[in-house]
mmCIF file of C-alpha atoms in Angstrom:
data_model
loop_
_atom_site.group_PDB
_atom_site.id
_atom_site.type_symbol
_atom_site.label_atom_id
_atom_site.label_comp_id
_atom_site.label_asym_id
_atom_site.label_seq_id
_atom_site.Cartn_x
_atom_site.Cartn_y
_atom_site.Cartn_z
ATOM 1 C CA MET A 1 0.000 0.000 0.000
ATOM 2 C CA ASP A 2 1.478 3.330 -0.990
ATOM 3 C CA PRO A 3 1.544 6.348 1.371
ATOM 4 C CA ASP A 4 -1.304 8.106 -0.457
ATOM 5 C CA GLN A 5 -3.576 5.082 -0.082
ATOM 6 C CA LEU A 6 -2.638 4.754 3.574
ATOM 7 C CA ALA A 7 -3.409 8.446 4.158
ATOM 8 C CA GLU A 8 -6.756 8.082 2.374
ATOM 9 C CA LEU A 9 -7.644 5.057 4.506
ATOM 10 C CA ALA A 10 -6.650 6.873 7.700
ATOM 11 C CA SER A 11 -8.778 9.860 6.684
ATOM 12 C CA LEU A 12 -11.808 7.679 6.009
ATOM 13 C CA LEU A 13 -11.380 5.689 9.228
ATOM 14 C CA ALA A 14 -11.096 8.890 11.263
ATOM 15 C CA ARG A 15 -14.689 9.790 10.419
ATOM 16 C CA PRO A 16 -17.794 8.176 11.913
ATOM 17 C CA THR A 17 -19.147 5.575 9.504
ATOM 18 C CA ASP A 18 -22.593 7.171 9.511
ATOM 19 C CA GLU A 19 -21.018 10.273 7.964
ATOM 20 C CA LEU A 20 -19.478 8.348 5.058
ATOM 21 C CA SER A 21 -21.263 7.910 1.746
ATOM 22 C CA ASP A 22 -21.724 4.438 0.299
ATOM 23 C CA ASP A 23 -18.884 5.123 -2.140
ATOM 24 C CA GLU A 24 -16.597 6.217 0.704
ATOM 25 C CA LEU A 25 -17.448 3.104 2.716
ATOM 26 C CA ILE A 26 -16.745 0.909 -0.307
ATOM 27 C CA GLN A 27 -13.419 2.670 -0.871
ATOM 28 C CA ALA A 28 -12.531 2.238 2.818
ATOM 29 C CA VAL A 29 -13.280 -1.491 2.593
ATOM 30 C CA ARG A 30 -11.136 -1.845 -0.529
ATOM 31 C CA LEU A 31 -8.251 0.076 1.013
ATOM 32 C CA ALA A 32 -8.511 -1.848 4.292
ATOM 33 C CA ASP A 33 -8.452 -5.126 2.381
ATOM 34 C CA THR A 34 -5.364 -4.030 0.444
ATOM 35 C CA ASP A 35 -3.715 -3.039 3.722
ATOM 36 C CA ARG A 36 -4.668 -6.388 5.276
ATOM 37 C CA ASP A 37 -2.979 -8.268 2.445
ATOM 38 C CA ALA A 38 0.112 -6.064 2.688
ATOM 39 C CA ALA A 39 0.186 -6.481 6.468
ATOM 40 C CA ARG A 40 0.004 -10.283 6.172
ATOM 41 C CA GLU A 41 2.926 -10.219 3.741
ATOM 42 C CA ARG A 42 4.983 -7.939 6.017
ATOM 43 C CA LEU A 43 4.168 -10.117 9.021
ATOM 44 C CA GLY A 44 5.052 -13.293 7.124
ATOM 45 C CA ARG A 45 8.402 -11.892 6.030
ATOM 46 C CA LEU A 46 9.240 -10.744 9.564
ATOM 47 C CA LEU A 47 8.270 -14.091 11.075
ATOM 48 C CA ALA A 48 10.337 -15.927 8.451
ATOM 49 C CA ALA A 49 13.338 -13.761 9.303
ATOM 50 C CA LEU A 50 12.941 -14.593 12.998
ATOM 51 C CA TYR A 51 12.523 -18.298 12.285
ATOM 52 C CA GLN A 52 15.620 -18.400 10.126
ATOM 53 C CA ARG A 53 17.734 -17.068 12.964
ATOM 54 C CA GLU A 54 19.593 -19.798 14.789
ATOM 55 C CA GLY A 55 17.719 -21.145 17.778
ATOM 56 C CA MET A 56 14.305 -19.655 17.009
ATOM 57 C CA SER A 57 11.832 -22.560 16.950
ATOM 58 C CA TRP A 58 8.178 -22.166 16.012
ATOM 59 C CA PRO A 59 6.995 -22.706 19.614
ATOM 60 C CA ARG A 60 9.525 -20.160 20.904
ATOM 61 C CA LEU A 61 8.557 -17.740 18.165
ATOM 62 C CA GLY A 62 4.922 -18.115 19.246
ATOM 63 C CA GLU A 63 5.823 -17.471 22.881
ATOM 64 C CA GLN A 64 7.904 -14.426 22.008
ATOM 65 C CA THR A 65 5.402 -12.811 19.617
ATOM 66 C CA GLY A 66 2.076 -13.945 21.060
ATOM 67 C CA ILE A 67 1.103 -15.363 17.657
ATOM 68 C CA PRO A 68 0.140 -19.057 17.782
ATOM 69 C CA PHE A 69 3.040 -20.950 16.237
ATOM 70 C CA GLY A 70 0.825 -22.696 13.679
ATOM 71 C CA THR A 71 -0.461 -19.328 12.482
ATOM 72 C CA ALA A 72 3.056 -17.905 12.459
ATOM 73 C CA HIS A 73 4.291 -20.846 10.407
ATOM 74 C CA GLY A 74 1.460 -20.446 7.895
ATOM 75 C CA LEU A 75 2.185 -16.752 7.442
ATOM 76 C CA ALA A 76 5.949 -17.242 7.165
ATOM 77 C CA ARG A 77 6.021 -20.357 5.003
ATOM 78 C CA PRO A 78 6.041 -18.565 1.599
ATOM 79 C CA TYR A 79 9.082 -16.543 2.700
ATOM 80 C CA ILE A 80 11.218 -19.317 4.203
ATOM 81 C CA ASP A 81 14.165 -20.535 2.171
ATOM 82 C CA ARG A 82 13.246 -23.968 0.831
ATOM 83 C CA ASP A 83 16.346 -25.541 2.369
ATOM 84 C CA GLU A 84 15.207 -24.440 5.837
ATOM 85 C CA SER A 85 11.517 -25.279 5.520
ATOM 86 C CA PRO A 86 10.247 -27.703 8.206
#
């Protein structure tokens, strides 16, 4: 998500939903969905980086981040080097 889209989303979310038009609500949903996808990718890449560090197991990663280790593994899997994949 680029900075302009993020600013637009923040502006829309700062207003009460009953003050937004249907078009503005639809745009907010689209932007939020784009941000959700981008956030999942960022989170997956960060979790993969942690996992690939020596000594960071999935259970430990879950304890340290508060993200269930199965969820963390699912998010990180696309970004883990194939040689290091469990």
